[in-house]
Structures are given as structure tokens and as C-alpha cells.
Coordinates of C-alpha atoms in Angstrom, one line a residue:
X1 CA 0.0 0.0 0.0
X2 CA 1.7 3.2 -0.9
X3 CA 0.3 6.3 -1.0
X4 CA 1.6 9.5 -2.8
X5 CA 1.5 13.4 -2.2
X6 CA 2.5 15.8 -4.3
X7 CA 3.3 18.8 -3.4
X8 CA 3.2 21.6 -6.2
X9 CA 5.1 25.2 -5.6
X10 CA 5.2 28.2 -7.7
X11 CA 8.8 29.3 -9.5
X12 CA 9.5 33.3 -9.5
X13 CA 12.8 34.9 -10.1
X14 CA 12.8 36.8 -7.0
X15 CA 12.2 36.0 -2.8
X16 CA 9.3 38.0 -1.6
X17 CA 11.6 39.2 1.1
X18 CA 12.8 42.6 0.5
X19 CA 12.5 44.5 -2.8
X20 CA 11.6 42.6 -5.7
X21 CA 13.4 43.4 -8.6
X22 CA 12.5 41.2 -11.6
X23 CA 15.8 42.2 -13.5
X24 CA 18.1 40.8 -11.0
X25 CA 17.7 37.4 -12.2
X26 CA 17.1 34.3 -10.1
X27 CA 18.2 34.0 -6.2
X28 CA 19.6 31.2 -4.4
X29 CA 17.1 28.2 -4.3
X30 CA 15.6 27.7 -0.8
X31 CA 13.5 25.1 -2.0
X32 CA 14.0 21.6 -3.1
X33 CA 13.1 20.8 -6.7
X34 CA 10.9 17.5 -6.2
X35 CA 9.0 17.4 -3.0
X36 CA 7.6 13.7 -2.1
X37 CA 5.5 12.3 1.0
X38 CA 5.1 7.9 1.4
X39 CA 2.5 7.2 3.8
X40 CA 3.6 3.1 4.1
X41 CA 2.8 -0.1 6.7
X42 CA 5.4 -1.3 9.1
X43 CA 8.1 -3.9 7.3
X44 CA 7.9 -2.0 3.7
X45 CA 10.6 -1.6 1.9
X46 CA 11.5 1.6 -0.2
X47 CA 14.4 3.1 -2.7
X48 CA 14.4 6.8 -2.9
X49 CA 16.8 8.0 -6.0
X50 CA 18.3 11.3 -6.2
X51 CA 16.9 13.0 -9.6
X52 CA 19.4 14.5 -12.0
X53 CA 22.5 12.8 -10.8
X54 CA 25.0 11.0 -12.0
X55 CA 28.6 9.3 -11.2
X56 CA 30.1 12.4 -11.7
X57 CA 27.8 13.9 -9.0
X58 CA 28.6 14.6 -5.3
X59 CA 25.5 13.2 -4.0
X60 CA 24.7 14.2 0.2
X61 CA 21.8 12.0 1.5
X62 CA 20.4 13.6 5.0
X63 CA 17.8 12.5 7.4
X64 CA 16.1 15.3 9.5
X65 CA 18.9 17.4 8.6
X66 CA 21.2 15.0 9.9
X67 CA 24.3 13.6 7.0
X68 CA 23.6 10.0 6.4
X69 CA 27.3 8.5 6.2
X70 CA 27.1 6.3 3.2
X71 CA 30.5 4.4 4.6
X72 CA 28.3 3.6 8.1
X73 CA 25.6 1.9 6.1
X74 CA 26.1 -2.0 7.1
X75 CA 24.2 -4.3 5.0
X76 CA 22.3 -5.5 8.4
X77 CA 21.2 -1.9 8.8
X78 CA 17.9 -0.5 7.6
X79 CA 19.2 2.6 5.9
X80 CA 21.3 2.1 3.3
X81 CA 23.3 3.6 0.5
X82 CA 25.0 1.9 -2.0
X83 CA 27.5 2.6 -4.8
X84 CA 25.3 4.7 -6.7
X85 CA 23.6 6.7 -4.1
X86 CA 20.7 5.0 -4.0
X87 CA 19.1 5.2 -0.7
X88 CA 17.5 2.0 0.4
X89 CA 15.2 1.8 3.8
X90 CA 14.6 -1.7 4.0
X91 CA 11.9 -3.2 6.6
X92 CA 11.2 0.2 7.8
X93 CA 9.3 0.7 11.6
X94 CA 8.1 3.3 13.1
X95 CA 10.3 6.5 14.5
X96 CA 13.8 4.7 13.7
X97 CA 13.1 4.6 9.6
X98 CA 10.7 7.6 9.6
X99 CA 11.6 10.7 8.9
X100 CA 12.3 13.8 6.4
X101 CA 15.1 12.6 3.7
X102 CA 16.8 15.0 1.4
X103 CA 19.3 14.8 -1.6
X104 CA 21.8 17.1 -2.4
X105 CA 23.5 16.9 -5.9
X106 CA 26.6 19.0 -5.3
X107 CA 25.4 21.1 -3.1
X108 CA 22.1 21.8 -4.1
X109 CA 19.0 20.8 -2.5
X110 CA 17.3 18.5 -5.0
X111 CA 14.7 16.2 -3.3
X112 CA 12.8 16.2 -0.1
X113 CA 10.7 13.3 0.5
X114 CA 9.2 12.6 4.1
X115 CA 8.7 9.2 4.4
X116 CA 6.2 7.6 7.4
X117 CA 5.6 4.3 8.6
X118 CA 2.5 3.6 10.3
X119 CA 1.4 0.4 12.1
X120 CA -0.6 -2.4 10.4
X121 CA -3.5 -1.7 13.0
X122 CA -4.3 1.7 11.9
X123 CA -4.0 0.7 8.5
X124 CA -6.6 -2.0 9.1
X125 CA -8.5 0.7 11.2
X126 CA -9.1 3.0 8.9
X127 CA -10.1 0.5 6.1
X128 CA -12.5 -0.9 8.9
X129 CA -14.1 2.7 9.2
X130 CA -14.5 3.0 5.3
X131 CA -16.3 -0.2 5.2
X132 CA -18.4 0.5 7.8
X133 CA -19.4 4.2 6.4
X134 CA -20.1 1.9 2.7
X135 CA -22.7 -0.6 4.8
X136 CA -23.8 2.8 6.9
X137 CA -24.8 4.6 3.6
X138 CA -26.0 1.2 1.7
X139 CA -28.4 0.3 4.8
X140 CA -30.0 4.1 4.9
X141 CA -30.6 3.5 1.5
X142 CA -32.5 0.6 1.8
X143 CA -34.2 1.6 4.9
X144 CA -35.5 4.8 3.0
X145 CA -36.8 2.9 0.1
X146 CA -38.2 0.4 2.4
X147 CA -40.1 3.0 4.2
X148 CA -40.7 4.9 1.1
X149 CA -42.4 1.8 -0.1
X150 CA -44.7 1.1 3.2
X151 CA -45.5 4.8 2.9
X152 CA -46.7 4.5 -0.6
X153 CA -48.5 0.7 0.2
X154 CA -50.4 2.8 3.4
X155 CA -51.7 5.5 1.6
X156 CA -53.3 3.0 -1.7
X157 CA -54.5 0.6 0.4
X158 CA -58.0 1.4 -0.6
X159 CA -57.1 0.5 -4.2
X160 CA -56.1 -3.2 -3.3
X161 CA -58.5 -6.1 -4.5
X162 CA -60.6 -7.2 -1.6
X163 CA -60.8 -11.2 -0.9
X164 CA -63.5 -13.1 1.1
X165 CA -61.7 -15.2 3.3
X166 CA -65.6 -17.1 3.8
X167 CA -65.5 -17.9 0.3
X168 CA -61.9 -18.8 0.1
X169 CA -62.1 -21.3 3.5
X170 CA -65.4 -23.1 1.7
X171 CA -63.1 -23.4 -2.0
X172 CA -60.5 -25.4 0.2
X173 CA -62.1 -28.4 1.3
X174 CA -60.5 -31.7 0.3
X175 CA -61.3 -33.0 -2.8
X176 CA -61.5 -36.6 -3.5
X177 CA -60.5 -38.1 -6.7
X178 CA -62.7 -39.9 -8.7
X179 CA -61.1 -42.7 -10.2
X180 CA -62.5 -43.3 -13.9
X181 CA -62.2 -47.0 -15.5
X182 CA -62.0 -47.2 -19.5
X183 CA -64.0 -49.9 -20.8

């Protein structure tokens, strides 16, 4: 189950700090380029790739602001970079795994993505409570057309055809068969 964010900003060529002078050409980037949130269950593995970079590259992975040594990674560990710069969170949990990842491709602050990992529980919680409003809203429907239609029965009851049960208990007496012989 994955579940993606966007997060859409608007590019101008000037900070709204200060005097804005549209002539002076762009100022230094505050904001990351690509912008991500994962929403994912407990054990999930991801891979989070740095756009725009390549071998030639000098590629900074942080977490929370933190630098994520890439020599520190152990294979046993559950973040990881490898060769390429490819971060890897493998069987991620709760608040160690969790957190606000950003790449910088020399220098420059490419990609945020804050990643969470929530508990199977909630997860089945809140599937639970989406069922439950489905069945809520499919029975008021039915109970609104079922007392729509009682409604409707009450007020043409005058119309309906009227049977004698007098007649109708005298019709079902037993009838005996009358056994014919053919000559």
C-alpha cells in the first residue's frame, strides 16, 4: 500500500523578502526541486533515488537534517546507500526509519521526500471505518426505500383487490378423486 503526495510550488525569479526586482535574475534556491510524502505499513521496503545525478555527482543524502554517512551503512542496517547513491530503507518501523530525507547533488538541495511508517493496526483501522461508512450509507438506502415503499403501500391501500376469506375457507375443502375406469 503506498500512498503518494504531491506537493506543487510556484517558480518566481525573485524572494518576496525585501525589494523585488524582476531584472536581477534568479536568487539562491531555498526550496527543493521534487518534493515527495510515502505514507507506508510497518516492514515495507523503499528506494528513494536522487533525480538529476549522475557518477560524476557529489551526491549528500540527510535525514532530519542529519548527514547519512554512506561508509556507516552495514548491509544488516535499515538505511542504506550503495555505490550509486541510491538510498534504500529496507523493513522500515516506526520513528527509527521515519523521517524527512533530502538529496543534495553537489550542493544543491534537490529532493525532499518525508517518508512515514505507520502500524498495520491503523492501516486496518481505517479500512475498517471505510467499510463501515459503505454498509452505513448502503443500509439508509435501503431503509429509505423500504419506508418509502410502506409509505406509498399505506396510503393505496383502498385501491387493493378485496378477498373473502368465507369464500376462500369453503373453496379449500379436500377434494376426493374420482377414479375413472376405460371400458
Amino acid at each position: 500500500m503506498l500512498q503518494q503526495i504531491p506537493e506543487f510550488y510556484q517558480v518566481e525569479s525573485c524572494f518576496p523578502y525585501g525589494e523585488c526586482d524582476p531584472n536581477a535574475g534568479e536568487a539562491k534556491r531555498r526550496e527543493p526541486y521534487y518534493r515527495n510524502h510515502y505514507l507506508l505499513p510497518e516492514g515495507s521496503d523503499l528506494f528513494l533515488i536522487c533525480p538529476e545525478s549522475s557518477t560524476e555527482t557529489h551526491i549528500v543524502w540527510r535525514k532530519d537534517g542529519k548527514v547519512i554517512d554512506p561508509t556507516r551503512s552495514a548491509p544488516g542496517g535499515h538505511i542504506i546507500i550503495n555505490s550509486f547513491s541510491t538510498l534504500f530503507l529496507v523493513d522500515g518501523s516506526g520513528f527509527e526509519t521515519s523521517g524527512n530525507y533530502t538529496c543534495y547533488v553537489d550542493g544543491i538541495r534537490m529532493q525532499e521526500t518525508i517518508v512515514r511508517f505507520i502500524s498495520g493496526d491503523s492501516i486496518k483501522q481505517a479500512i475498517y471505518r471505510r467499510h463501515m461508512s459503505y454498509l452505513l450509507y448502503i443500509f439508509l438506502l435501503c431503509a429509505i426505500f423500504y419506508i418509502g415503499g410502506l409509505i406509498r403501500a399505506f396510503t393505496r391501500r383502498h385501491t387493493f383487490r378485496q378477498i373473502n376469506w368465507d369464500d376462500k375457507q369453503a373453496e379449500d375443502k379436500p377434494r376426493l378423486l374420482e377414479v375413472v375406469e376405460e371400458e
